[in-house]
Amino acid sequence: MLRTHTCGELRKPAVGQTVTVCGWVDTRRDYGGLLFIDLRDRYGKTQIVFDASEGANALALASTLRSEDVISVTGRVVARSDKDVNPKLSTGEIDVRAADLTILNKSKPVPFEPGTTNIPNEEMRLEYRFLDLRRPRLQELVQFRHKFTKLVRDYFDEHGFLDVETPMLGRSSPEGARDYLVPSRVHPGSFYALPQSPQIYKQILMVAGYDRYMQIARCFRDEDLRADRQPEFTQIDVEMAFVRREDIIRTIDGLVQVMMRQLKGKEIQLPLPQLTHREAMEKYGSDKPDLRFGMEIQDLAGEVANCGFGVFKNVLGSGGRVRGVCAAGAAPKYSRKDIDGLTEFVKEYKAQGLAFFRVTDTGLDSPIAKFFNPDEQQAIKAKFQANAGDLIFIVADKPKVTSAALGALRSRLGRELQLFNPEDVHVAWVLDFPLFNWNEEENRWDAEHHPFCDPVPEDVHFFETDPGQIRAQSYDMVVNGYEAASGSVRIHDPVVQQKVFDLLGISAEQAEERFSFLLQALRYGAPPHAGIALGLDRWVMLLTGCDNIRDVIAFPKTQRAMDLLSGAPSEVDAKQLRDLHIKIDEAAK
RNA sequence: GGCCUCGUAGCUCAGUUGGUUAGAGCGUCGGCCUGUCACGCCGAAGGUCACGGGUUCAAGUCCCGCCGAGGUCGCCA
């Protein structure tokens, strides 16, 4: 070892010892005849003192030190006098008086210093990720992530789960997200796909008798990025055999309880709250509602059915809905111009417009208030249990549009009006998603989750009559408005599986071609099984209060899926392409 | 692919209704300093105002395009 101690561990009891510490020069304070260095490593900072009496050569060399030089210092640990103690440092009661200094690696002047309070833009941070990762905040996040994954592995180990690795080079399937493809050298024209998730493999593990499986699995999806989406991300992947939905929920409830206890110091009550997909869409306009605050959506069909406002009546007459939210006390906080901004905001979600009322003692105040008689105004007020000073927003549109627009508006208002404590972590289940979604563009049914998701048994008769009514035995976990986990009971009955494929328009031949290895396995003694996957990056983000997952990934990619540190993706040699039998369409560049 | 925000010194930013030689803090370089801890003081260097075009007597500022970073809609079984 080049060191006897780290920069975070020396305390008063070490006084008198001669130690060697290594690390990065964090700050220096040079007095000519006396020089201080704060030496930093991931354990903390220790102040090194150089003066002529202890080591004249070391002092001379120390005066050449600059930020981020890597050095080794040998010296005596001494106690600081009372007036010199630095209460901001855990090591602030001692100094190391340097007798010897070795510069292990001189640093070029850094584009930014890890200790800076002016955090550079992300482009700079990603290009110099090795400097960014020295920042205390990122060091904290990296260490938190380690604790998190260790806790997860321990939890599942204690519950009898086996950690099994599944292939990264797998078979492409056209469903779902775009695949990242890997060309085969040995099979010209053929490609592997990187896994979007280990879904099929973990089901096969159930068939193979490994009835409790978990894996911290890297997944790849070639879709556009978001604050909470990276092209490669990590799932806590879980599957269990001989279980019902409730067993998965209980298992994950337990995990969340342990996580909150050990990582946040919070005791939470189990079972975690559960709501149905229908309730979530009705009350919050979203299948992943932020439940840290109320402001539930209300349906105003009854209140405005006979009003004089043509827009509302027309919408109701043509199968649409009139729904709204009430922001308590918000009327004085939103000017007409602010509300115009909100109107533009809901238009992004396809809403035609945004009606609003300022609630007064006597009724409602708004450019459109005149279309509502006093009784109707009172009825609207009563529906929201509104008080003077509240601000009511109403969207009249196609049912899906009212949900999307009001759901987004509710989230925005909740944030702007600070209706929740940003420290809160609210975890809940959303159950009974529809099994299928009608795809309007392509005029066909899509699987909401995936084609192996088991329907609720009493809904199976809807296959012939009204597939949109079929509920899935699914469960999503929502945390603060994010989808933090998603799973389902899987189909283990070939007859049901065939019905699903039929409805999705996947012929027996196609199914056989794409999923033969799973379907094959299901014919050789498949136990009832169910599983779930938790988004590890998102969980770490939420538990640490970050607002994007790049900060909890050591080497993330930009919105255009570039790694600015390495320069990936990059062009490759002509020889590599030849080996892979690939020709580039130069026109496409 | 659409919409929105941003891009000025190595970094973080300021820069007025378009108007003289584009500024500050930190960092860098030189000097002084024996108890600081974001040390202090004196001095200096450092700019393709992302890039390209346009309007104008005059553009960091206005317009168009484009590149990059971020947010978001679509997309993400």
XYZ file of C-alpha atoms in Angstrom, chain A residues 75-506:
432
model
C 4.350 13.283 8.235
C 3.340 13.474 11.855
C -0.263 13.785 12.973
C -0.561 16.781 15.276
C -3.475 18.246 17.197
C -4.620 21.687 16.169
C -4.843 24.393 18.790
C -8.406 25.133 19.862
C -8.702 28.287 17.790
C -7.521 26.481 14.653
C -10.003 23.608 14.748
C -12.174 23.468 11.629
C -15.638 22.248 12.636
C -16.639 21.870 8.972
C -14.217 18.964 8.510
C -14.553 15.628 10.271
C -10.755 15.591 10.396
C -10.668 19.246 11.457
C -9.067 18.643 14.842
C -5.775 17.408 13.407
C -3.134 18.289 10.832
C -0.531 16.185 9.131
C 2.774 18.053 9.281
C 4.602 17.026 6.123
C 8.163 15.800 6.295
C 8.125 14.228 2.836
C 6.191 15.001 -0.310
C 6.050 12.956 -3.502
C 4.169 14.192 -6.545
C 2.709 10.998 -7.971
C 1.019 12.652 -10.926
C 0.985 16.292 -11.894
C -2.383 17.491 -13.190
C -2.865 19.760 -16.150
C -4.901 22.829 -15.151
C -8.411 21.397 -14.854
C -11.303 22.853 -16.857
C -13.284 22.878 -13.637
C -12.481 22.008 -10.070
C -14.411 19.263 -8.308
C -14.937 21.567 -5.346
C -16.571 24.326 -7.365
C -19.962 25.663 -6.396
C -20.562 26.763 -10.004
C -21.360 23.422 -11.545
C -20.417 23.415 -15.257
C -22.930 22.533 -17.934
C -23.533 18.884 -18.635
C -21.584 18.834 -21.870
C -18.436 19.805 -19.959
C -19.248 17.442 -17.117
C -19.739 14.489 -19.450
C -16.634 15.194 -21.504
C -14.546 15.360 -18.307
C -16.566 12.765 -16.440
C -13.477 11.705 -14.449
C -13.402 15.189 -12.926
C -17.163 15.348 -12.494
C -17.103 12.022 -10.652
C -14.673 13.577 -8.149
C -17.366 16.023 -7.050
C -18.614 15.201 -3.562
C -22.218 14.937 -4.739
C -21.438 12.364 -7.410
C -19.176 10.445 -5.035
C -22.110 10.303 -2.652
C -24.452 9.105 -5.414
C -22.072 6.410 -6.648
C -21.678 5.137 -3.087
C -25.417 5.272 -2.480
C -26.003 3.213 -5.593
C -23.569 0.599 -4.340
C -25.374 0.412 -1.000
C -28.667 0.141 -2.831
C -27.623 -2.764 -5.056
C -26.023 -4.564 -2.127
C -29.189 -4.224 -0.094
C -31.276 -5.536 -2.993
C -29.038 -8.570 -3.475
C -29.011 -9.289 0.260
C -32.801 -9.020 0.474
C -33.445 -11.461 -2.343
C -30.724 -13.806 -1.131
C -32.352 -13.898 2.297
C -35.636 -14.797 0.604
C -34.199 -17.716 -1.337
C -33.785 -16.093 -4.742
C -31.034 -17.179 -7.098
C -29.063 -14.627 -9.077
C -28.846 -16.024 -12.610
C -27.211 -14.261 -15.536
C -28.946 -14.264 -18.901
C -27.428 -13.590 -22.327
C -26.623 -10.148 -23.612
C -26.471 -11.459 -27.156
C -29.966 -12.651 -27.842
C -32.592 -12.882 -30.490
C -34.279 -9.810 -31.951
C -38.044 -9.569 -31.795
C -39.864 -6.838 -33.676
C -42.276 -6.102 -30.817
C -41.684 -3.364 -28.322
C -38.782 -0.985 -28.392
C -36.258 -0.746 -31.193
C -33.424 -3.219 -30.626
C -29.734 -2.500 -30.505
C -28.327 -4.975 -32.987
C -24.987 -6.749 -33.025
C -23.902 -8.193 -36.370
C -22.734 -11.776 -36.542
C -19.397 -12.411 -38.217
C -19.987 -16.128 -38.535
C -23.500 -15.794 -39.948
C -23.467 -13.162 -42.683
C -26.601 -11.035 -42.627
C -27.686 -12.231 -39.189
C -27.749 -10.178 -36.025
C -27.985 -10.588 -32.311
C -30.050 -8.109 -30.309
C -29.063 -6.701 -26.948
C -31.820 -7.484 -24.431
C -34.620 -4.991 -23.871
C -35.154 -7.046 -20.721
C -34.475 -10.656 -19.762
C -38.219 -11.360 -19.966
C -38.253 -14.588 -21.923
C -35.163 -16.047 -20.295
C -36.525 -15.552 -16.824
C -39.762 -17.271 -17.787
C -37.747 -20.159 -19.153
C -35.877 -20.298 -15.841
C -39.257 -20.792 -14.164
C -40.017 -23.682 -16.487
C -36.568 -25.022 -15.655
C -37.475 -25.113 -11.981
C -35.504 -22.173 -10.581
C -38.599 -20.904 -8.862
C -37.117 -17.748 -7.371
C -34.911 -15.752 -9.718
C -33.422 -12.296 -9.498
C -30.840 -10.418 -11.496
C -29.564 -6.895 -11.619
C -29.741 -6.782 -15.376
C -28.593 -4.268 -17.929
C -31.233 -3.551 -20.557
C -31.017 -1.767 -23.904
C -33.669 0.131 -25.826
C -32.922 2.185 -28.900
C -35.552 4.854 -28.290
C -35.316 8.583 -27.671
C -33.973 9.639 -24.293
C -35.607 11.536 -21.465
C -34.533 12.777 -18.056
C -35.516 9.336 -16.710
C -34.549 7.243 -19.744
C -31.140 6.132 -21.004
C -30.496 3.776 -23.923
C -28.878 1.348 -21.495
C -30.308 1.107 -18.024
C -30.513 -1.319 -15.154
C -33.428 -3.370 -13.926
C -33.871 -5.369 -10.780
C -35.406 -8.322 -12.537
C -37.490 -10.795 -10.515
C -39.548 -13.869 -11.316
C -41.289 -16.412 -9.061
C -43.077 -19.684 -9.746
C -46.116 -21.108 -7.942
C -47.268 -17.664 -6.889
C -50.175 -15.282 -7.361
C -50.068 -11.580 -7.927
C -50.346 -10.978 -4.185
C -47.121 -12.882 -3.569
C -45.113 -10.651 -5.877
C -46.672 -7.589 -4.314
C -45.887 -8.813 -0.806
C -42.299 -9.607 -1.782
C -41.709 -6.187 -3.299
C -43.561 -4.433 -0.480
C -41.025 -6.031 1.839
C -38.137 -4.871 -0.301
C -39.433 -1.306 -0.340
C -39.845 -1.376 3.421
C -36.244 -2.475 3.907
C -34.983 0.087 1.392
C -36.832 2.919 3.074
C -35.690 1.781 6.487
C -32.026 1.274 5.697
C -31.459 3.943 3.078
C -33.855 6.683 4.170
C -34.318 5.910 7.847
C -38.084 5.870 7.353
C -40.549 3.282 8.646
C -43.371 2.690 6.199
C -46.628 0.852 6.754
C -47.379 -2.253 4.718
C -49.169 -3.110 2.588
C -48.307 -0.212 0.321
C -51.322 1.679 -1.021
C -52.966 0.142 -4.081
C -55.211 1.713 -6.646
C -56.616 0.428 -9.891
C -55.570 1.724 -13.266
C -59.118 3.017 -13.726
C -58.976 4.968 -10.442
C -55.590 6.389 -11.317
C -56.778 7.637 -14.687
C -60.033 8.980 -13.197
C -58.550 10.818 -10.223
C -55.141 11.772 -11.522
C -55.281 11.465 -15.313
C -52.175 9.307 -15.327
C -51.197 5.672 -14.917
C -48.250 6.880 -12.846
C -49.707 9.609 -10.672
C -47.721 11.689 -8.235
C -49.521 10.855 -4.996
C -47.596 13.257 -2.790
C -50.542 15.609 -3.127
C -54.292 15.512 -3.796
C -55.877 17.897 -6.290
C -57.973 15.112 -7.753
C -59.642 15.466 -11.126
C -63.429 15.879 -11.031
C -65.943 15.053 -13.742
C -68.303 17.933 -14.433
C -70.683 16.257 -16.894
C -73.591 16.570 -14.463
C -72.833 20.157 -13.517
C -72.467 21.562 -17.037
C -74.852 19.330 -19.014
C -77.315 22.134 -19.608
C -75.066 25.178 -19.385
C -74.990 27.901 -22.007
C -71.394 27.267 -22.982
C -71.452 25.667 -26.402
C -67.990 24.139 -26.204
C -68.834 22.023 -23.164
C -72.196 20.934 -24.514
C -70.778 19.967 -27.886
C -68.013 17.939 -26.325
C -70.457 16.104 -24.078
C -72.767 15.528 -27.015
C -70.039 13.926 -29.075
C -68.804 11.421 -26.507
C -66.223 13.652 -24.903
C -65.782 14.573 -21.279
C -65.621 17.757 -19.254
C -63.227 17.412 -16.349
C -61.163 19.715 -14.232
C -58.901 20.324 -11.279
C -59.007 22.929 -8.548
C -55.821 24.577 -7.352
C -56.457 25.795 -3.818
C -55.524 29.412 -3.245
C -53.948 29.728 -6.672
C -56.118 32.514 -8.098
C -53.863 35.387 -6.942
C -50.731 33.506 -8.029
C -51.672 33.084 -11.687
C -52.079 36.150 -13.892
C -53.988 36.021 -17.118
C -50.653 35.723 -18.886
C -49.632 32.799 -16.649
C -52.901 31.081 -17.481
C -52.275 31.645 -21.192
C -49.009 29.816 -20.604
C -50.883 26.930 -19.015
C -53.236 26.886 -21.992
C -50.258 26.473 -24.310
C -49.000 23.762 -21.973
C -52.174 21.646 -22.183
C -52.186 22.051 -25.955
C -49.006 19.988 -26.013
C -51.222 17.168 -24.820
C -53.689 17.722 -27.665
C -56.229 19.666 -25.594
C -58.185 22.184 -27.678
C -58.206 24.715 -24.858
C -58.213 25.364 -21.151
C -61.170 26.956 -19.390
C -60.636 28.539 -15.996
C -62.613 30.047 -13.164
C -61.393 32.198 -10.329
C -63.504 31.240 -7.339
C -65.080 34.153 -5.470
C -67.317 34.337 -2.418
C -70.359 34.708 -4.606
C -69.564 32.403 -7.520
C -67.083 32.111 -10.349
C -65.161 34.793 -12.193
C -63.995 34.151 -15.728
C -64.474 35.340 -19.306
C -66.866 32.418 -19.734
C -68.621 32.731 -16.365
C -71.570 34.444 -18.063
C -72.501 31.152 -19.731
C -73.122 29.555 -16.347
C -76.118 30.511 -14.231
C -75.717 30.982 -10.474
C -76.892 27.448 -9.705
C -74.395 25.974 -12.144
C -71.622 28.110 -10.707
C -72.474 26.921 -7.196
C -72.616 23.327 -8.396
C -69.130 23.569 -9.933
C -67.828 25.206 -6.763
C -69.404 22.455 -4.673
C -67.982 19.693 -6.866
C -64.458 20.889 -6.095
C -65.335 21.960 -2.546
C -63.743 25.195 -3.700
C -63.219 28.316 -1.675
C -62.700 31.928 -2.631
C -59.210 32.380 -4.041
C -59.086 28.954 -5.650
C -58.465 28.525 -9.335
C -60.404 25.903 -11.304
C -59.132 24.595 -14.651
C -61.362 22.659 -17.018
C -60.568 20.640 -20.102
C -63.393 19.547 -22.392
C -62.228 17.038 -24.958
C -61.989 13.431 -25.985
C -61.768 11.257 -22.835
C -58.091 10.350 -23.303
C -57.153 13.951 -23.968
C -58.820 15.171 -20.766
C -56.763 12.640 -18.806
C -53.475 13.438 -20.494
C -53.901 17.198 -20.297
C -55.261 17.348 -16.763
C -52.772 14.779 -15.524
C -49.908 16.873 -16.849
C -51.475 20.114 -15.617
C -51.980 18.626 -12.161
C -48.306 17.617 -11.962
C -47.183 21.039 -13.072
C -49.468 22.887 -10.660
C -48.407 20.611 -7.820
C -44.792 21.467 -8.490
C -45.324 25.189 -9.039
C -47.541 25.574 -5.987
C -45.219 23.381 -3.907
C -48.051 21.143 -2.815
C -45.641 18.476 -1.607
C -42.415 18.135 0.284
C -39.712 17.339 -2.276
C -38.073 15.043 0.300
C -41.132 12.775 0.359
C -40.977 9.409 -1.367
C -44.500 8.148 -1.977
C -44.766 4.563 -3.182
C -47.973 2.908 -4.398
C -49.229 0.145 -6.660
C -51.361 0.639 -9.745
C -53.212 -2.583 -10.528
C -55.440 -3.994 -13.258
C -54.050 -2.267 -16.315
C -55.991 -3.066 -19.441
C -54.497 -6.065 -21.226
C -54.836 -4.403 -24.629
C -54.732 -0.921 -26.037
C -56.444 0.089 -29.233
C -53.864 1.494 -31.635
C -55.741 4.106 -33.649
C -53.079 4.733 -36.273
C -52.602 1.100 -37.151
C -56.157 0.018 -36.420
C -55.278 -2.919 -34.241
C -54.857 -4.050 -30.641
C -51.495 -3.663 -28.899
C -50.395 -5.394 -25.720
C -50.276 -2.833 -22.921
C -47.524 -4.713 -21.099
C -46.320 -7.613 -23.259
C -47.937 -10.604 -24.970
C -47.241 -12.992 -22.074
C -49.311 -11.129 -19.518
C -52.162 -13.179 -17.993
C -55.672 -11.714 -18.119
C -57.879 -11.536 -15.031
C -59.766 -14.870 -15.295
C -63.278 -13.411 -15.017
C -62.531 -11.050 -17.931
C -61.552 -13.768 -20.383
C -65.029 -13.849 -21.944
C -64.429 -10.297 -23.267
C -61.947 -11.669 -25.805
C -64.823 -12.205 -28.215
C -66.945 -9.174 -27.272
C -64.900 -6.239 -25.959
C -61.145 -6.823 -25.621
C -60.613 -3.310 -24.263
C -62.440 -4.411 -21.114
C -60.019 -7.228 -20.311
C -57.925 -6.435 -17.269
C -54.414 -7.764 -16.952
C -53.052 -9.400 -13.828
C -50.475 -6.665 -13.807
C -48.981 -4.272 -11.324
C -46.956 -1.138 -11.709
C -45.246 0.561 -8.830
C -45.393 4.338 -8.958
C -43.119 6.640 -7.001
C -43.603 10.412 -7.081
C -45.058 10.299 -10.581
C -42.527 7.867 -12.031
C -43.045 4.268 -13.099
C -40.607 2.591 -10.735
C -41.519 -1.052 -11.355
C -43.753 -3.048 -13.635
C -44.768 -6.667 -13.778
C -47.461 -9.241 -14.237
C -48.629 -12.772 -13.784
C -47.574 -14.633 -16.929
C -49.694 -16.844 -19.088
C -48.879 -20.511 -18.551
C -51.881 -21.856 -20.434
C -51.213 -22.386 -24.186
C -54.894 -21.820 -24.983
C -54.942 -18.374 -23.381
C -51.605 -17.582 -24.987
C -53.081 -18.406 -28.364
C -56.062 -16.106 -27.753
C -53.717 -13.245 -26.970
C -51.646 -13.834 -30.081
C -54.814 -14.057 -32.161
C -56.066 -10.741 -30.912
C -52.693 -9.076 -31.448
C -52.760 -10.348 -35.006
C -49.803 -12.621 -34.458
